[in-house]
mmCIF file of C-alpha atoms in Angstrom:
data_model
loop_
_atom_site.group_PDB
_atom_site.id
_atom_site.type_symbol
_atom_site.label_atom_id
_atom_site.label_comp_id
_atom_site.label_asym_id
_atom_site.label_seq_id
_atom_site.Cartn_x
_atom_site.Cartn_y
_atom_site.Cartn_z
ATOM 1 C CA MET L 28 -0.664 6.970 -19.392
ATOM 2 C CA GLN L 29 0.548 3.843 -19.214
ATOM 3 C CA PRO L 30 2.856 2.502 -16.026
ATOM 4 C CA THR L 31 5.919 0.440 -16.389
ATOM 5 C CA ARG L 32 6.370 -2.627 -17.767
ATOM 6 C CA VAL L 33 7.201 -4.492 -14.016
ATOM 7 C CA LEU L 34 3.878 -1.904 -12.841
ATOM 8 C CA GLN L 35 1.851 -3.779 -15.255
ATOM 9 C CA ALA L 36 2.700 -6.960 -14.356
ATOM 10 C CA LEU L 37 1.508 -9.372 -11.723
ATOM 11 C CA ARG L 38 -0.615 -7.390 -8.151
ATOM 12 C CA TYR L 39 -0.444 -4.147 -9.996
ATOM 13 C CA ARG L 40 -2.113 -5.512 -12.451
ATOM 14 C CA ARG L 41 -5.737 -4.575 -11.883
ATOM 15 C CA LEU L 42 -4.703 -1.779 -9.541
ATOM 16 C CA ARG L 43 -4.484 1.472 -11.010
ATOM 17 C CA LEU L 44 -1.752 3.624 -10.569
ATOM 18 C CA THR L 45 -1.376 6.555 -7.776
ATOM 19 C CA THR L 46 1.484 8.687 -6.577
ATOM 20 C CA LYS L 47 2.330 6.057 -4.276
ATOM 21 C CA ASP L 48 2.953 3.442 -7.119
ATOM 22 C CA VAL L 49 5.914 5.944 -8.534
ATOM 23 C CA ASN L 50 9.425 7.270 -7.505
ATOM 24 C CA LYS L 51 8.675 11.113 -6.448
ATOM 25 C CA GLY L 52 8.578 13.988 -10.146
ATOM 26 C CA PHE L 53 5.135 11.669 -10.854
ATOM 27 C CA TYR L 54 2.233 14.071 -11.674
ATOM 28 C CA LYS L 55 -0.935 12.143 -12.132
ATOM 29 C CA GLY L 56 -3.163 15.204 -12.852
ATOM 30 C CA THR L 57 -6.953 15.470 -13.982
ATOM 31 C CA ARG L 58 -6.317 15.570 -17.415
ATOM 32 C CA THR L 59 -7.360 19.416 -17.596
ATOM 33 C CA GLY L 60 -4.094 21.577 -17.831
ATOM 34 C CA SER L 61 -2.691 23.848 -16.296
ATOM 35 C CA MET L 62 -4.311 27.611 -16.296
ATOM 36 C CA GLY L 63 -0.780 29.332 -15.006
ATOM 37 C CA ARG L 64 2.544 28.263 -13.110
ATOM 38 C CA HIS L 65 3.910 28.307 -9.700
ATOM 39 C CA THR L 66 6.458 30.306 -8.380
ATOM 40 C CA LYS L 67 9.025 30.176 -6.152
ATOM 41 C CA HIS L 68 7.526 31.008 -3.128
ATOM 42 C CA GLY L 69 4.805 28.743 -3.292
ATOM 43 C CA GLY L 70 1.812 30.861 -4.678
ATOM 44 C CA TYR L 71 0.037 30.334 -8.196
ATOM 45 C CA ILE L 72 -0.118 33.078 -11.180
ATOM 46 C CA ILE L 73 -2.738 32.583 -13.301
ATOM 47 C CA ASP L 74 -2.065 32.950 -16.961
ATOM 48 C CA TRP L 75 -5.042 34.618 -18.557
ATOM 49 C CA ASN L 76 -4.281 33.660 -21.823
ATOM 50 C CA LYS L 77 -4.202 29.696 -20.716
ATOM 51 C CA VAL L 78 -7.982 30.175 -18.492
ATOM 52 C CA ARG L 79 -10.301 28.351 -20.688
ATOM 53 C CA THR L 80 -13.212 30.500 -22.212
ATOM 54 C CA TYR L 81 -15.935 28.723 -24.006
ATOM 55 C CA VAL L 82 -17.774 30.417 -27.156
ATOM 56 C CA CYS L 83 -21.189 29.513 -26.960
ATOM 57 C CA PRO L 84 -22.985 30.570 -30.682
ATOM 58 C CA SER L 85 -26.367 32.461 -30.404
ATOM 59 C CA LEU L 86 -28.795 30.132 -30.813
ATOM 60 C CA GLU L 87 -31.761 32.303 -31.382
ATOM 61 C CA GLY L 88 -33.897 30.638 -34.658
ATOM 62 C CA PHE L 89 -31.661 27.755 -34.078
ATOM 63 C CA LYS L 90 -34.105 24.731 -34.240
ATOM 64 C CA LEU L 91 -32.381 21.860 -33.879
ATOM 65 C CA THR L 92 -32.521 19.757 -31.142
ATOM 66 C CA PRO L 93 -30.383 17.080 -29.415
ATOM 67 C CA PHE L 94 -33.010 13.965 -30.498
ATOM 68 C CA VAL L 95 -34.064 13.203 -34.045
ATOM 69 C CA THR L 96 -37.646 11.563 -34.055
ATOM 70 C CA ARG L 97 -37.918 8.041 -33.760
ATOM 71 C CA ASN L 98 -40.641 8.293 -37.181
ATOM 72 C CA MET L 99 -37.065 8.289 -39.075
ATOM 73 C CA PRO L 100 -34.371 6.014 -39.014
ATOM 74 C CA ARG L 101 -31.083 5.833 -39.029
ATOM 75 C CA THR L 102 -30.080 7.545 -42.345
ATOM 76 C CA PHE L 103 -26.643 5.847 -43.709
ATOM 77 C CA GLY L 104 -24.859 7.262 -46.866
ATOM 78 C CA ARG L 105 -23.685 5.294 -49.200
ATOM 79 C CA TYR L 106 -20.807 6.293 -50.929
ATOM 80 C CA GLU L 107 -19.159 4.344 -53.765
ATOM 81 C CA THR L 108 -15.003 4.669 -52.494
ATOM 82 C CA LYS L 109 -13.617 2.547 -50.070
ATOM 83 C CA LEU L 110 -12.782 5.953 -48.095
ATOM 84 C CA GLY L 111 -17.271 6.062 -48.050
ATOM 85 C CA PRO L 112 -17.425 10.057 -46.639
ATOM 86 C CA LYS L 113 -12.922 10.084 -45.328
ATOM 87 C CA ASP L 114 -12.218 10.142 -49.649
ATOM 88 C CA PRO L 115 -9.880 13.510 -50.530
ATOM 89 C CA GLU L 116 -11.284 13.479 -53.815
ATOM 90 C CA MET L 117 -14.781 13.330 -53.193
ATOM 91 C CA TYR L 118 -13.463 16.485 -50.883
ATOM 92 C CA LEU L 119 -11.768 18.408 -53.134
ATOM 93 C CA ALA L 120 -14.342 17.483 -55.807
ATOM 94 C CA ARG L 121 -16.869 19.672 -53.890
ATOM 95 C CA TRP L 122 -14.666 21.889 -53.135
ATOM 96 C CA LYS L 123 -13.853 22.506 -56.871
ATOM 97 C CA ALA L 124 -17.761 21.775 -57.363
ATOM 98 C CA GLU L 125 -18.297 25.418 -54.986
ATOM 99 C CA ASN L 126 -15.981 26.453 -57.050
ATOM 100 C CA GLY L 127 -13.232 26.465 -55.296
ATOM 101 C CA LEU L 128 -13.199 29.768 -53.310
ATOM 102 C CA ASP L 129 -12.476 29.484 -49.221
ATOM 103 C CA MET Q 7 -23.013 47.868 40.391
ATOM 104 C CA ALA Q 8 -19.183 49.984 38.731
ATOM 105 C CA SER Q 9 -16.881 47.971 41.297
ATOM 106 C CA ALA Q 10 -18.183 44.455 41.157
ATOM 107 C CA ALA Q 11 -17.315 44.001 37.220
ATOM 108 C CA ILE Q 12 -13.548 44.739 38.749
ATOM 109 C CA ARG Q 13 -11.873 42.565 41.788
ATOM 110 C CA PRO Q 14 -13.673 42.026 44.715
ATOM 111 C CA SER Q 15 -10.085 43.587 46.701
ATOM 112 C CA LEU Q 16 -10.871 46.844 44.660
ATOM 113 C CA GLY Q 17 -14.273 46.853 45.120
ATOM 114 C CA ALA Q 18 -13.179 46.999 49.191
ATOM 115 C CA PHE Q 19 -11.009 49.539 49.032
ATOM 116 C CA GLY Q 20 -13.380 51.581 47.112
ATOM 117 C CA ARG Q 21 -16.072 51.087 50.004
ATOM 118 C CA ILE Q 22 -13.739 51.501 52.347
ATOM 119 C CA SER Q 23 -13.488 55.405 50.764
ATOM 120 C CA SER Q 24 -16.398 56.062 50.603
ATOM 121 C CA ALA Q 25 -18.079 55.070 54.055
ATOM 122 C CA ALA Q 26 -15.099 57.320 55.270
ATOM 123 C CA ALA Q 27 -15.725 59.712 53.257
ATOM 124 C CA ALA Q 28 -19.888 59.541 54.463
ATOM 125 C CA THR Q 29 -18.461 59.979 57.695
ATOM 126 C CA THR Q 30 -15.703 62.149 57.378
ATOM 127 C CA ALA Q 31 -17.496 64.592 55.446
ATOM 128 C CA PRO Q 32 -16.486 67.931 57.997
ATOM 129 C CA ARG Q 33 -13.748 66.974 58.221
ATOM 130 C CA SER Q 34 -13.267 66.535 54.183
ATOM 131 C CA LEU Q 35 -13.407 70.440 54.009
ATOM 132 C CA VAL Q 36 -10.304 70.964 56.667
ATOM 133 C CA SER Q 37 -7.982 68.771 54.516
ATOM 134 C CA THR Q 38 -8.531 69.711 50.817
ATOM 135 C CA THR Q 39 -5.104 67.388 49.807
ATOM 136 C CA GLN Q 40 -6.204 64.193 49.889
ATOM 137 C CA THR Q 41 -9.933 61.852 49.145
ATOM 138 C CA ALA Q 42 -9.597 58.980 49.730
ATOM 139 C CA SER Q 43 -8.770 57.505 53.007
ATOM 140 C CA LEU Q 44 -5.838 55.102 50.667
ATOM 141 C CA SER Q 45 -4.720 55.031 46.997
ATOM 142 C CA THR Q 46 -6.931 52.984 44.651
ATOM 143 C CA THR Q 47 -4.732 53.319 41.660
ATOM 144 C CA THR Q 48 -2.750 50.853 40.541
ATOM 145 C CA SER Q 49 0.450 51.259 40.451
ATOM 146 C CA LEU Q 50 0.759 51.761 44.269
ATOM 147 C CA LEU Q 51 -1.171 48.397 44.809
ATOM 148 C CA LYS Q 52 1.448 46.503 42.898
ATOM 149 C CA ARG Q 53 3.321 45.162 45.266
ATOM 150 C CA HIS Q 54 7.370 45.178 45.067
ATOM 151 C CA LYS Q 55 8.502 41.953 42.191
ATOM 152 C CA TYR Q 56 11.417 40.291 43.789
ATOM 153 C CA PRO Q 57 13.584 37.569 42.192
ATOM 154 C CA GLY Q 58 11.443 34.443 42.492
ATOM 155 C CA ALA Q 59 8.291 36.043 44.044
ATOM 156 C CA ARG Q 60 5.085 35.059 43.310
ATOM 157 C CA ASP Q 61 2.893 36.123 40.771
ATOM 158 C CA ASN Q 62 0.076 38.399 41.447
ATOM 159 C CA LYS Q 63 -2.407 36.326 39.653
ATOM 160 C CA ASP Q 64 -5.889 35.731 40.202
ATOM 161 C CA TYR Q 65 -6.162 31.603 39.365
ATOM 162 C CA SER Q 66 -9.712 31.390 40.863
ATOM 163 C CA LYS Q 67 -11.607 32.149 37.623
ATOM 164 C CA HIS Q 68 -15.326 32.317 39.659
ATOM 165 C CA ARG Q 69 -14.031 33.877 42.734
ATOM 166 C CA GLY Q 70 -16.223 35.599 43.924
ATOM 167 C CA GLU Q 71 -19.575 34.246 41.471
ATOM 168 C CA SER Q 72 -22.394 32.652 43.761
ATOM 169 C CA ALA Q 73 -25.815 30.886 43.492
ATOM 170 C CA ILE Q 74 -26.913 31.123 46.423
ATOM 171 C CA ARG Q 75 -26.239 35.547 46.386
ATOM 172 C CA ARG Q 76 -26.791 35.700 42.400
ATOM 173 C CA THR Q 77 -24.326 36.893 41.864
ATOM 174 C CA GLY Q 78 -24.115 36.334 37.978
ATOM 175 C CA THR Q 79 -21.241 35.871 36.204
ATOM 176 C CA ARG Q 80 -17.648 37.636 36.106
ATOM 177 C CA TRP Q 81 -18.058 38.238 32.715
ATOM 178 C CA ARG Q 82 -20.866 39.940 30.690
ATOM 179 C CA LEU Q 83 -23.167 38.159 29.169
ATOM 180 C CA SER Q 84 -24.600 38.532 25.371
ATOM 181 C CA MET Q 85 -28.555 38.375 26.331
ATOM 182 C CA SER Q 86 -30.633 41.313 26.418
ATOM 183 C CA ASP Q 87 -34.346 41.318 27.887
ATOM 184 C CA GLU Q 88 -35.483 43.204 24.436
ATOM 185 C CA PRO Q 89 -38.532 41.853 22.943
ATOM 186 C CA LEU Q 90 -37.458 39.678 19.829
ATOM 187 C CA PRO Q 91 -39.004 41.148 16.483
ATOM 188 C CA LYS Q 92 -41.342 38.267 14.874
ATOM 189 C CA PRO Q 93 -41.578 36.894 11.694
ATOM 190 C CA VAL Q 94 -43.962 38.284 9.031
ATOM 191 C CA PRO Q 95 -46.081 35.259 7.650
ATOM 192 C CA ARG Q 96 -45.317 34.230 4.619
ATOM 193 C CA GLU Q 97 -48.648 35.485 3.119
ATOM 194 C CA GLN Q 98 -48.124 38.751 3.769
ATOM 195 C CA LEU Q 99 -44.640 38.931 2.401
ATOM 196 C CA PRO Q 100 -44.739 41.011 -1.190
ATOM 197 C CA PRO Q 101 -43.802 38.970 -4.367
ATOM 198 C CA ILE Q 102 -40.190 37.808 -4.987
ATOM 199 C CA GLU Q 103 -39.892 39.791 -8.161
ATOM 200 C CA THR Q 104 -37.572 38.210 -10.558
ATOM 201 C CA ASP Q 105 -36.210 38.728 -13.863
ATOM 202 C CA PRO Q 106 -38.116 36.561 -16.278
ATOM 203 C CA ASP Q 107 -35.845 36.602 -19.086
ATOM 204 C CA HIS Q 108 -33.000 35.432 -17.008
ATOM 205 C CA GLY Q 109 -30.989 33.119 -19.052
ATOM 206 C CA LEU Q 110 -30.530 30.559 -15.664
ATOM 207 C CA TRP Q 111 -33.960 29.557 -16.433
ATOM 208 C CA GLU Q 112 -32.476 27.615 -19.236
ATOM 209 C CA PHE Q 113 -31.319 25.188 -16.516
ATOM 210 C CA PHE Q 114 -34.845 23.969 -15.915
ATOM 211 C CA ALA Q 115 -37.180 22.259 -18.571
ATOM 212 C CA ASN Q 116 -39.526 24.763 -16.895
ATOM 213 C CA ARG Q 117 -40.684 28.014 -14.604
ATOM 214 C CA LYS Q 118 -42.863 25.916 -12.720
ATOM 215 C CA THR Q 119 -41.217 22.330 -12.409
ATOM 216 C CA VAL Q 120 -38.045 22.377 -10.343
ATOM 217 C CA ALA Q 121 -37.594 18.476 -12.464
ATOM 218 C CA ASN Q 122 -39.246 16.863 -15.152
ATOM 219 C CA ALA Q 123 -41.650 14.084 -14.299
ATOM 220 C CA PRO Q 124 -40.907 10.497 -15.975
ATOM 221 C CA GLU Q 125 -42.967 10.659 -18.223
ATOM 222 C CA GLU Q 126 -41.818 14.019 -19.703
ATOM 223 C CA ASP Q 127 -38.081 13.555 -19.514
ATOM 224 C CA ALA Q 128 -38.502 10.109 -21.463
ATOM 225 C CA LYS Q 129 -40.392 11.565 -24.237
ATOM 226 C CA TYR Q 130 -37.523 12.481 -26.552
ATOM 227 C CA GLY Q 131 -36.069 10.771 -29.803
ATOM 228 C CA ARG Q 132 -33.123 9.671 -31.445
ATOM 229 C CA SER Q 133 -29.446 10.756 -30.587
ATOM 230 C CA TRP Q 134 -28.402 12.128 -34.938
ATOM 231 C CA SER Q 135 -26.261 9.531 -36.299
ATOM 232 C CA VAL Q 136 -23.024 11.157 -37.796
ATOM 233 C CA GLU Q 137 -24.169 10.706 -41.825
ATOM 234 C CA GLU Q 138 -27.187 12.728 -40.986
ATOM 235 C CA LEU Q 139 -24.887 15.386 -39.628
ATOM 236 C CA ARG Q 140 -22.257 14.742 -42.203
ATOM 237 C CA HIS Q 141 -24.114 17.464 -44.132
ATOM 238 C CA LYS Q 142 -24.135 20.000 -41.712
ATOM 239 C CA SER Q 143 -22.341 23.081 -41.649
ATOM 240 C CA TRP Q 144 -19.279 23.835 -39.149
ATOM 241 C CA ASP Q 145 -22.125 26.300 -37.887
ATOM 242 C CA ASP Q 146 -25.221 23.944 -37.660
ATOM 243 C CA LEU Q 147 -23.219 21.555 -35.689
ATOM 244 C CA HIS Q 148 -21.184 24.359 -33.323
ATOM 245 C CA ARG Q 149 -25.144 25.316 -32.157
ATOM 246 C CA LEU Q 150 -26.145 21.939 -32.154
ATOM 247 C CA TRP Q 151 -23.008 20.850 -29.377
ATOM 248 C CA TRP Q 152 -24.539 23.990 -27.601
ATOM 249 C CA VAL Q 153 -28.025 22.262 -27.995
ATOM 250 C CA CYS Q 154 -26.917 19.328 -26.333
ATOM 251 C CA VAL Q 155 -24.842 21.527 -23.475
ATOM 252 C CA LYS Q 156 -28.133 22.500 -21.947
ATOM 253 C CA GLU Q 157 -29.816 19.605 -21.718
ATOM 254 C CA ARG Q 158 -27.974 18.196 -20.770
ATOM 255 C CA ASN Q 159 -27.454 20.839 -17.922
ATOM 256 C CA ARG Q 160 -31.008 20.976 -17.467
ATOM 257 C CA ILE Q 161 -30.657 17.111 -16.573
ATOM 258 C CA ALA Q 162 -28.749 17.557 -14.027
ATOM 259 C CA THR Q 163 -30.161 20.045 -12.903
ATOM 260 C CA ALA Q 164 -33.111 18.339 -12.860
ATOM 261 C CA ASN Q 165 -31.309 14.958 -11.094
ATOM 262 C CA TRP Q 166 -29.782 17.128 -8.039
ATOM 263 C CA GLU Q 167 -33.244 18.506 -7.003
ATOM 264 C CA ARG Q 168 -34.736 14.985 -7.652
ATOM 265 C CA ASN Q 169 -31.568 13.818 -5.021
ATOM 266 C CA LYS Q 170 -31.799 17.440 -2.787
ATOM 267 C CA SER Q 171 -36.170 17.187 -2.108
ATOM 268 C CA LYS Q 172 -35.953 12.788 -2.728
ATOM 269 C CA LEU Q 173 -38.526 13.651 -5.149
ATOM 270 C CA GLY Q 174 -38.317 9.833 -5.498
ATOM 271 C CA PHE Q 175 -38.418 8.054 -9.193
ATOM 272 C CA GLY Q 176 -37.098 9.772 -12.442
ATOM 273 C CA GLU Q 177 -33.128 8.430 -12.434
ATOM 274 C CA ALA Q 178 -33.257 6.392 -15.011
ATOM 275 C CA GLU Q 179 -35.283 8.088 -17.588
ATOM 276 C CA ALA Q 180 -32.667 10.946 -16.766
ATOM 277 C CA LEU Q 181 -29.911 8.740 -17.488
ATOM 278 C CA ALA Q 182 -31.124 7.099 -20.901
ATOM 279 C CA ARG Q 183 -31.975 10.566 -22.120
ATOM 280 C CA ASP Q 184 -28.996 12.368 -20.194
ATOM 281 C CA ARG Q 185 -27.031 8.915 -22.917
ATOM 282 C CA GLU Q 186 -28.672 10.009 -26.448
ATOM 283 C CA VAL Q 187 -27.583 13.582 -25.699
ATOM 284 C CA ARG Q 188 -24.506 11.870 -25.007
ATOM 285 C CA ALA Q 189 -24.307 10.168 -27.997
ATOM 286 C CA THR Q 190 -25.091 13.294 -30.278
ATOM 287 C CA MET Q 191 -22.505 15.187 -29.134
ATOM 288 C CA ARG Q 192 -20.112 12.109 -29.903
ATOM 289 C CA ALA Q 193 -21.807 12.490 -33.154
ATOM 290 C CA ILE Q 194 -20.652 15.439 -33.557
ATOM 291 C CA LYS Q 195 -17.315 14.606 -32.675
ATOM 292 C CA HIS Q 196 -16.785 11.874 -35.163
ATOM 293 C CA ALA Q 197 -18.310 14.426 -38.302
ATOM 294 C CA LEU Q 198 -16.037 17.059 -37.326
ATOM 295 C CA THR Q 199 -12.626 14.785 -36.967
ATOM 296 C CA GLU Q 200 -13.436 13.484 -39.984
ATOM 297 C CA ARG Q 201 -14.177 16.568 -41.503
ATOM 298 C CA PHE Q 202 -10.759 17.184 -40.201
ATOM 299 C CA TYR Q 203 -8.548 14.312 -41.899
ATOM 300 C CA THR Q 204 -10.435 14.389 -45.055
ATOM 301 C CA TRP Q 205 -9.267 18.337 -45.037
ATOM 302 C CA GLU Q 206 -5.786 17.417 -44.705
ATOM 303 C CA ASP Q 207 -5.739 14.494 -47.430
ATOM 304 C CA ALA Q 208 -7.313 16.855 -49.554
ATOM 305 C CA VAL Q 209 -4.968 19.538 -49.264
ATOM 306 C CA LYS Q 210 -1.991 16.868 -50.106
ATOM 307 C CA LEU Q 211 -4.197 15.961 -53.149
ATOM 308 C CA ALA Q 212 -4.299 19.623 -53.900
ATOM 309 C CA GLU Q 213 -0.845 20.476 -53.745
ATOM 310 C CA ASN Q 214 -0.049 18.710 -56.730
ATOM 311 C CA ASP Q 215 -3.837 18.963 -58.254
ATOM 312 C CA PRO Q 216 -2.768 21.579 -61.592
ATOM 313 C CA GLU Q 217 -5.954 23.073 -61.314
ATOM 314 C CA VAL Q 218 -4.862 24.478 -57.675
ATOM 315 C CA ASN Q 219 -3.045 27.360 -56.476
ATOM 316 C CA LEU Q 220 -2.042 26.644 -52.874
ATOM 317 C CA THR Q 221 0.813 29.812 -52.830
ATOM 318 C CA GLY Q 222 -2.198 32.764 -51.922
ATOM 319 C CA ASP Q 223 -1.035 34.250 -55.441
ATOM 320 C CA GLY Q 224 -4.034 34.114 -57.508
ATOM 321 C CA PRO Q 225 -7.030 31.750 -57.593
ATOM 322 C CA ALA Q 226 -7.257 29.047 -55.580
ATOM 323 C CA PHE Q 227 -8.958 27.219 -58.333
ATOM 324 C CA THR Q 228 -8.343 28.304 -62.067
ATOM 325 C CA PRO Q 229 -11.041 25.195 -64.349
ATOM 326 C CA ARG Q 230 -9.136 23.438 -67.042
ATOM 327 C CA ASP Q 231 -12.390 22.701 -69.527
ATOM 328 C CA TYR Q 232 -15.378 25.002 -70.410
ATOM 329 C CA LEU Q 233 -18.659 24.249 -71.683
ATOM 330 C CA GLU Q 234 -19.881 25.858 -74.438
ATOM 331 C CA GLU Q 235 -22.747 28.915 -74.346
ATOM 332 C CA GLY Q 236 -25.281 27.027 -75.132
ATOM 333 C CA GLU Q 237 -24.992 23.567 -72.971
ATOM 334 C CA ALA Q 238 -23.806 26.149 -69.494
ATOM 335 C CA THR Q 239 -27.347 28.052 -69.439
ATOM 336 C CA ALA Q 240 -29.130 24.632 -70.358
ATOM 337 C CA ALA Q 241 -27.137 23.243 -67.696
ATOM 338 C CA GLU Q 242 -27.675 26.119 -65.109
ATOM 339 C CA GLY Q 243 -31.456 26.062 -64.918
ATOM 340 C CA GLU Q 244 -31.588 22.172 -65.064
ATOM 341 C CA GLN Q 245 -29.185 22.514 -61.615
ATOM 342 C CA GLN Q 246 -30.930 25.442 -60.369
ATOM 343 C CA GLN Q 247 -33.992 23.221 -60.531
ATOM 344 C CA GLN Q 248 -32.058 20.795 -58.439
ATOM 345 C CA VAL Q 249 -31.219 22.657 -55.563
ATOM 346 C CA ALA Q 250 -34.738 23.729 -54.878
ATOM 347 C CA GLU Q 251 -35.938 20.843 -54.783
ATOM 348 C CA ALA Q 252 -33.482 20.167 -52.056
ATOM 349 C CA ALA Q 253 -33.471 22.456 -50.580
ATOM 350 C CA GLU Q 254 -37.164 22.251 -50.105
ATOM 351 C CA ALA Q 255 -36.472 18.453 -49.055
ATOM 352 C CA ALA Q 256 -33.841 19.684 -46.562
ATOM 353 C CA GLU Q 257 -36.482 21.753 -44.832
ATOM 354 C CA GLU Q 258 -39.431 19.702 -44.634
ATOM 355 C CA THR Q 259 -37.601 17.267 -42.093
ATOM 356 C CA ALA Q 260 -34.640 18.822 -41.393
ATOM 357 C CA VAL Q 261 -32.811 15.870 -40.664
ATOM 358 C CA LYS Q 262 -33.235 13.982 -43.965
ATOM 359 C CA ALA Q 263 -29.857 13.477 -45.441
ATOM 360 C CA GLN Q 264 -28.959 14.982 -48.915
ATOM 361 C CA PRO Q 265 -28.107 12.543 -51.563
ATOM 362 C CA ALA Q 266 -24.541 11.349 -51.088
ATOM 363 C CA PRO Q 267 -23.122 12.956 -53.922
ATOM 364 C CA PRO Q 268 -21.056 12.500 -57.123
ATOM 365 C CA VAL Q 269 -17.503 10.955 -56.745
ATOM 366 C CA THR Q 270 -16.566 13.721 -60.309
ATOM 367 C CA PRO Q 271 -18.795 16.260 -60.388
ATOM 368 C CA ASP Q 272 -17.878 18.306 -63.340
ATOM 369 C CA PRO Q 273 -17.201 21.851 -61.916
ATOM 370 C CA ALA Q 274 -18.397 23.920 -65.220
ATOM 371 C CA MET Q 275 -21.863 21.975 -64.098
ATOM 372 C CA ILE Q 276 -22.706 24.849 -61.313
ATOM 373 C CA PRO Q 277 -22.498 28.327 -62.363
ATOM 374 C CA ALA Q 278 -20.311 30.861 -60.812
ATOM 375 C CA SER Q 279 -22.637 32.769 -59.028
ATOM 376 C CA GLN Q 280 -24.859 30.054 -57.735
ATOM 377 C CA PRO Q 281 -25.822 30.371 -53.604
ATOM 378 C CA GLN Q 282 -25.990 27.000 -51.839
ATOM 379 C CA ALA Q 283 -28.184 27.324 -50.014
ATOM 380 C CA GLU Q 284 -27.174 25.307 -47.596
ATOM 381 C CA ALA Q 285 -23.650 23.940 -48.317
ATOM 382 C CA PRO Q 286 -23.318 20.656 -47.544
ATOM 383 C CA ARG Q 287 -20.485 19.355 -46.535
ATOM 384 C CA LEU Q 288 -18.591 16.097 -47.232
#
């Protein structure tokens, strides 16, 4: 988010926005999202549908590594249209060429 | 001595009563109703409380303690004179058994050392380029992402061990390696985002395509133009050869980018039952 124009000017320009720079009700957060909700008594109820789960696929027999050998120079694609790899016509043509099942 | 634990004044009463009992042993036979010369119950000893009376508390916490008479403290000490057990030397202990297939082993580069030497850490290639990843399937990219995550975990564990054990140099190599892994992860996200946006645009394009049926009823794709029988079989053989060659080349290098697909391939060139070796995505 961005602070208001007043705060962007002058002395606040090079300082990060903290909860003390603005009125109450400002929640800075940690960009992580909530995992439940607060109760009116001060407790917290975890909503398990909001709790993050990470699915790691089976890596059995997977040979790729995060690195590519330096013996191979970086490859660059050659595309004939201006949009390049983002050309939807080419995507559709490929889809049709692969028989358009999915 | 039991009376030393309670208040000294009560102890004094006990001594008086026991002394009286010892000296007047024959008289105790006569009077059996009273065994102690004084009542030692606390309720009777308690003074009558009138309004404004002083409380009966003992304000001297160390009353009766004396270093000269070696009384000790008034509270019981938590010490004992039992002999302490001696630790067994490490060599005599049985070896610790660990699970060789435990998942936590993957946080280390190898099982002998906690952190790689800087020379080992510096041995890494370049990151994947986006163009190379454009030709990978979703499953491959998903798995490559997790391979990158594991590599970063390994680097972070080594960093932590290096700091903890003060192993010395190696931070710069680890950081450079980490940067290269993150470049690969960035390329994966780039490729997937680009693929998704292109798919969105292609769906919009397909809405106006007479060959494509997006309603979900019937076949999604109905090609308009067909080839003749003889032409199709010839083209089929040619195409199969090309695909087989491409698959071989892809397996050899595993990173070699496949040539960019033609802009408008003839749909009839690829037969219906043609299995794609590794479906190169856009």
